[in-house]
C-alpha atoms as a printed R data frame, in Angstrom:
    type eleno elety resid chain resno       x       y       z
1   ATOM     1    CA   ILE     A     1  95.815 100.154 119.694
2   ATOM     2    CA   ASP     A     2  96.825 103.208 117.649
3   ATOM     3    CA   PRO     A     3 100.455 103.490 118.470
4   ATOM     4    CA   TYR     A     4 100.885  99.614 117.473
5   ATOM     5    CA   ILE     A     5  99.272 100.483 114.176
6   ATOM     6    CA   GLN     A     6 101.728 103.361 113.619
7   ATOM     7    CA   LEU     A     7 104.625 101.148 114.283
8   ATOM     8    CA   ARG     A     8 103.543  98.828 111.681
9   ATOM     9    CA   ARG     A     9 101.535 100.067 108.898
10  ATOM    10    CA   LYS     A    10 100.808  96.473 107.255
11  ATOM    11    CA   ILE     A    11  99.178  94.871 110.360
12  ATOM    12    CA   LYS     A    12  96.935  91.909 109.519
13  ATOM    13    CA   THR     A    13  93.841  92.097 111.216
14  ATOM    14    CA   LEU     A    14  91.576  89.019 112.227
15  ATOM    15    CA   ILE     A    15  88.526  88.616 114.258
16  ATOM    16    CA   ASP     A    16  88.357  85.652 116.383
17  ATOM    17    CA   SER     A    17  84.770  84.522 117.848
18  ATOM    18    CA   ASP     A    18  86.635  82.729 120.831
19  ATOM    19    CA   LEU     A    19  87.624  86.270 122.308
20  ATOM    20    CA   ILE     A    20  84.242  87.871 122.252
21  ATOM    21    CA   GLU     A    21  82.586  89.340 125.371
22  ATOM    22    CA   MET     A    22  81.180  86.520 127.873
23  ATOM    23    CA   ASP     A    23  77.404  86.569 127.427
24  ATOM    24    CA   TYR     A    24  76.126  87.835 130.728
25  ATOM    25    CA   GLY     A    25  72.579  86.939 129.585
26  ATOM    26    CA   GLN     A    26  70.032  88.613 131.871
27  ATOM    27    CA   TRP     A    27  72.866  90.247 134.076
28  ATOM    28    CA   SER     A    28  73.928  92.345 130.993
29  ATOM    29    CA   GLY     A    29  74.044  96.212 131.217
30  ATOM    30    CA   ARG     A    30  73.178  95.808 135.120
31  ATOM    31    CA   LYS     A    31  75.398  97.732 137.545
32  ATOM    32    CA   LEU     A    32  78.039  95.842 139.527
33  ATOM    33    CA   SER     A    33  76.394  97.422 142.792
34  ATOM    34    CA   ALA     A    34  73.011  95.806 141.894
35  ATOM    35    CA   LEU     A    35  74.519  92.415 140.921
36  ATOM    36    CA   GLN     A    36  76.743  91.924 143.976
37  ATOM    37    CA   LYS     A    37  73.303  91.820 145.882
38  ATOM    38    CA   GLU     A    38  72.287  88.576 143.733
39  ATOM    39    CA   LYS     A    39  72.057  85.585 145.479
40  ATOM    40    CA   ASN     A    40  74.443  83.980 142.970
41  ATOM    41    CA   TRP     A    41  77.140  86.887 143.286
42  ATOM    42    CA   LYS     A    42  79.453  84.625 145.487
43  ATOM    43    CA   LYS     A    43  79.217  81.700 143.256
44  ATOM    44    CA   VAL     A    44  80.396  84.029 140.305
45  ATOM    45    CA   GLN     A    45  83.300  84.961 142.540
46  ATOM    46    CA   LYS     A    46  84.385  81.864 144.379
47  ATOM    47    CA   ASN     A    47  83.300  78.993 142.193
48  ATOM    48    CA   PRO     A    48  82.651  80.116 138.620
49  ATOM    49    CA   ALA     A    49  83.089  76.870 137.292
50  ATOM    50    CA   GLN     A    50  79.589  75.999 138.724
51  ATOM    51    CA   PHE     A    51  77.802  78.790 137.302
52  ATOM    52    CA   THR     A    52  75.986  79.790 134.080
53  ATOM    53    CA   PHE     A    53  74.497  83.299 133.746
54  ATOM    54    CA   PRO     A    54  70.703  83.375 133.529
55  ATOM    55    CA   LYS     A    55  69.879  83.031 129.639
56  ATOM    56    CA   GLY     A    56  73.738  83.538 129.197
57  ATOM    57    CA   GLU     A    57  77.018  81.611 129.122
58  ATOM    58    CA   SER     A    58  78.711  79.380 131.491
59  ATOM    59    CA   PHE     A    59  82.215  80.270 132.835
60  ATOM    60    CA   THR     A    60  83.243  76.403 131.633
61  ATOM    61    CA   ASN     A    61  82.171  77.702 128.018
62  ATOM    62    CA   LEU     A    62  84.339  80.914 128.419
63  ATOM    63    CA   HIS     A    63  87.339  78.836 129.408
64  ATOM    64    CA   ALA     A    64  86.992  76.161 126.638
65  ATOM    65    CA   ARG     A    65  86.866  79.382 124.117
66  ATOM    66    CA   VAL     A    66  90.074  80.766 125.839
67  ATOM    67    CA   LYS     A    67  91.747  77.471 125.719
68  ATOM    68    CA   LYS     A    68  90.895  76.865 121.887
69  ATOM    69    CA   PHE     A    69  92.307  80.401 121.190
70  ATOM    70    CA   GLN     A    70  95.639  79.715 123.176
71  ATOM    71    CA   VAL     A    71  96.108  76.521 121.175
72  ATOM    72    CA   LYS     A    72  95.845  78.684 118.221
73  ATOM    73    CA   LEU     A    73  98.522  81.247 119.275
74  ATOM    74    CA   HIS     A    74 101.304  78.453 119.413
75  ATOM    75    CA   GLY     A    75 101.554  78.218 115.668
76  ATOM    76    CA   GLU     A    76 101.784  82.023 115.212
77  ATOM    77    CA   LYS     A    77 104.946  84.106 114.744
78  ATOM    78    CA   GLY     A    78 106.063  87.487 115.892
79  ATOM    79    CA   PRO     A    79 104.669  89.947 118.129
80  ATOM    80    CA   ILE     A    80 100.618  89.906 118.084
81  ATOM    81    CA   LEU     A    81  98.349  92.190 119.488
82  ATOM    82    CA   VAL     A    82  95.041  90.729 120.757
83  ATOM    83    CA   VAL     A    83  92.317  92.720 122.311
84  ATOM    84    CA   SER     A    84  89.456  91.497 124.103
85  ATOM    85    CA   HIS     A    85  87.184  92.168 127.295
86  ATOM    86    CA   GLY     A    86  88.184  91.842 130.971
87  ATOM    87    CA   ASP     A    87  86.773  88.278 131.888
88  ATOM    88    CA   VAL     A    88  88.064  86.865 128.687
89  ATOM    89    CA   ILE     A    89  91.609  88.401 129.496
90  ATOM    90    CA   LYS     A    90  91.466  87.106 133.024
91  ATOM    91    CA   MET     A    91  90.441  83.714 131.925
92  ATOM    92    CA   PHE     A    92  93.202  83.832 129.319
93  ATOM    93    CA   LEU     A    93  95.971  84.803 132.024
94  ATOM    94    CA   ALA     A    94  94.761  82.262 134.380
95  ATOM    95    CA   SER     A    95  95.116  79.649 131.487
96  ATOM    96    CA   VAL     A    96  98.560  80.766 130.522
97  ATOM    97    CA   ALA     A    97  99.474  80.632 134.355
98  ATOM    98    CA   GLY     A    98  98.269  77.095 134.415
99  ATOM    99    CA   LEU     A    99  95.665  77.882 137.067
100 ATOM   100    CA   GLU     A   100  92.190  76.257 137.229
101 ATOM   101    CA   LEU     A   101  89.037  78.077 136.027
102 ATOM   102    CA   ASN     A   102  87.965  79.142 139.502
103 ATOM   103    CA   SER     A   103  91.155  80.869 139.796
104 ATOM   104    CA   PHE     A   104  90.483  83.580 137.190
105 ATOM   105    CA   GLN     A   105  88.897  86.001 139.364
106 ATOM   106    CA   LYS     A   106  92.321  86.441 140.954
107 ATOM   107    CA   PHE     A   107  93.371  88.610 138.223
108 ATOM   108    CA   VAL     A   108  92.583  92.368 137.943
109 ATOM   109    CA   ILE     A   109  92.347  94.019 134.531
110 ATOM   110    CA   GLU     A   110  91.670  97.606 134.226
111 ATOM   111    CA   PRO     A   111  89.784  99.091 131.188
112 ATOM   112    CA   GLY     A   112  92.669 100.096 128.583
113 ATOM   113    CA   SER     A   113  95.289  98.012 130.414
114 ATOM   114    CA   ILE     A   114  98.120  95.956 128.514
115 ATOM   115    CA   SER     A   115  99.225  92.674 129.492
116 ATOM   116    CA   ALA     A   116 102.063  90.850 127.877
117 ATOM   117    CA   ILE     A   117 102.760  87.226 127.663
118 ATOM   118    CA   SER     A   118 105.280  85.032 125.862
119 ATOM   119    CA   ILE     A   119 104.133  81.856 124.135
120 ATOM   120    CA   GLU     A   120 106.965  79.525 123.083
121 ATOM   121    CA   LYS     A   121 106.937  75.788 121.893
122 ATOM   122    CA   SER     A   122 107.166  74.422 125.288
123 ATOM   123    CA   SER     A   123 106.144  77.033 127.542
124 ATOM   124    CA   SER     A   124 104.081  80.158 128.225
125 ATOM   125    CA   LYS     A   125 104.800  82.947 130.490
126 ATOM   126    CA   ILE     A   126 103.093  86.068 131.807
127 ATOM   127    CA   ILE     A   127 105.392  88.883 131.581
128 ATOM   128    CA   SER     A   128 103.353  91.680 132.852
129 ATOM   129    CA   THR     A   129  99.627  92.388 133.455
130 ATOM   130    CA   ASN     A   130  97.157  95.333 133.810
131 ATOM   131    CA   ASN     A   131  99.968  97.855 132.701
132 ATOM   132    CA   LEU     A   132  98.499 101.339 132.171
133 ATOM   133    CA   ASN     A   133 101.731 102.890 131.501
134 ATOM   134    CA   PHE     A   134 102.543 101.730 127.874
135 ATOM   135    CA   ALA     A   135 104.422 104.967 126.101
136 ATOM   136    CA   PRO     A   136 106.777 104.684 124.797
137 ATOM   137    CA   ILE     A   137 106.134 101.190 123.339
138 ATOM   138    CA   LYS     A   138 108.968  98.537 123.732
139 ATOM   139    CA   GLN     A   139 109.232  95.078 123.340
140 ATOM   140    CA   LEU     A   140 109.147  93.371 126.861
141 ATOM   141    CA   SER     A   141 111.814  90.965 127.825
142 ATOM   142    CA   ILE     A   142 111.092  87.706 129.765
143 ATOM   143    CA   LYS     A   143 114.393  88.604 131.623
144 ATOM   144    CA   ASP     A   144 112.041  91.881 133.179
145 ATOM   145    CA   SER     A   145 109.948  89.111 135.073
146 ATOM   146    CA   LEU     A   146 110.746  87.202 138.107
147 ATOM   147    CA   GLY     A   147 112.603  83.980 137.147
148 ATOM   148    CA   GLY     A   148 112.715  85.105 133.565
149 ATOM   149    CA   GLY     A   149 115.320  84.272 130.918
150 ATOM   150    CA   ASN     A   150 116.981  86.035 127.920
151 ATOM   151    CA   THR     A   151 114.366  85.384 125.070
152 ATOM   152    CA   LEU     A   152 112.297  88.507 124.018
153 ATOM   153    CA   SER     A   153 108.585  88.203 124.095
154 ATOM   154    CA   ARG     A   154 106.871  86.993 121.188
155 ATOM   155    CA   LYS     A   155 103.304  87.394 121.912
156 ATOM   156    CA   PHE     A   156 101.338  90.289 123.548
157 ATOM   157    CA   PHE     A   157  98.128  90.292 124.836
158 ATOM   158    CA   GLY     A   158  96.347  93.755 125.379
159 ATOM   159    CA   ALA     A   159  93.179  94.705 127.084
160 ATOM   160    CA   ILE     A   160  91.069  97.316 125.633
161 ATOM   161    CA   LYS     A   161  87.593  97.576 127.093
């Protein structure tokens, strides 16, 4: 985040509760190697829409939060840096791509990676995902993506875990 802050000294910072990490309930803090042995692990990976973490949050609730935040972005102007957590980012990318909730696990998001999207009045586009090579910082162009155009990206989505 620091390079972005250096580029613009007067950055407006907001905290949005719709982007907080998913509440994994009793699964919180456990190693993935142990969780993969849980009887519900396959449901989390293949059919998350039907799963709620024990004493935690459902994926349908996370999906609703992400969609709500996506609607908020349509009224914003200029580049925006959004920082959140892996599952939240994957759900956001799936939503931007127009995919159903159960497809969000198809995205891979590495800790500290940056994904870029463009949100315009009539459409949203994913420009890049899971980028770990972000120096020097430049504004990405939609034309750099398959089937792109010539409009510069106005919205950025960054992942810092």
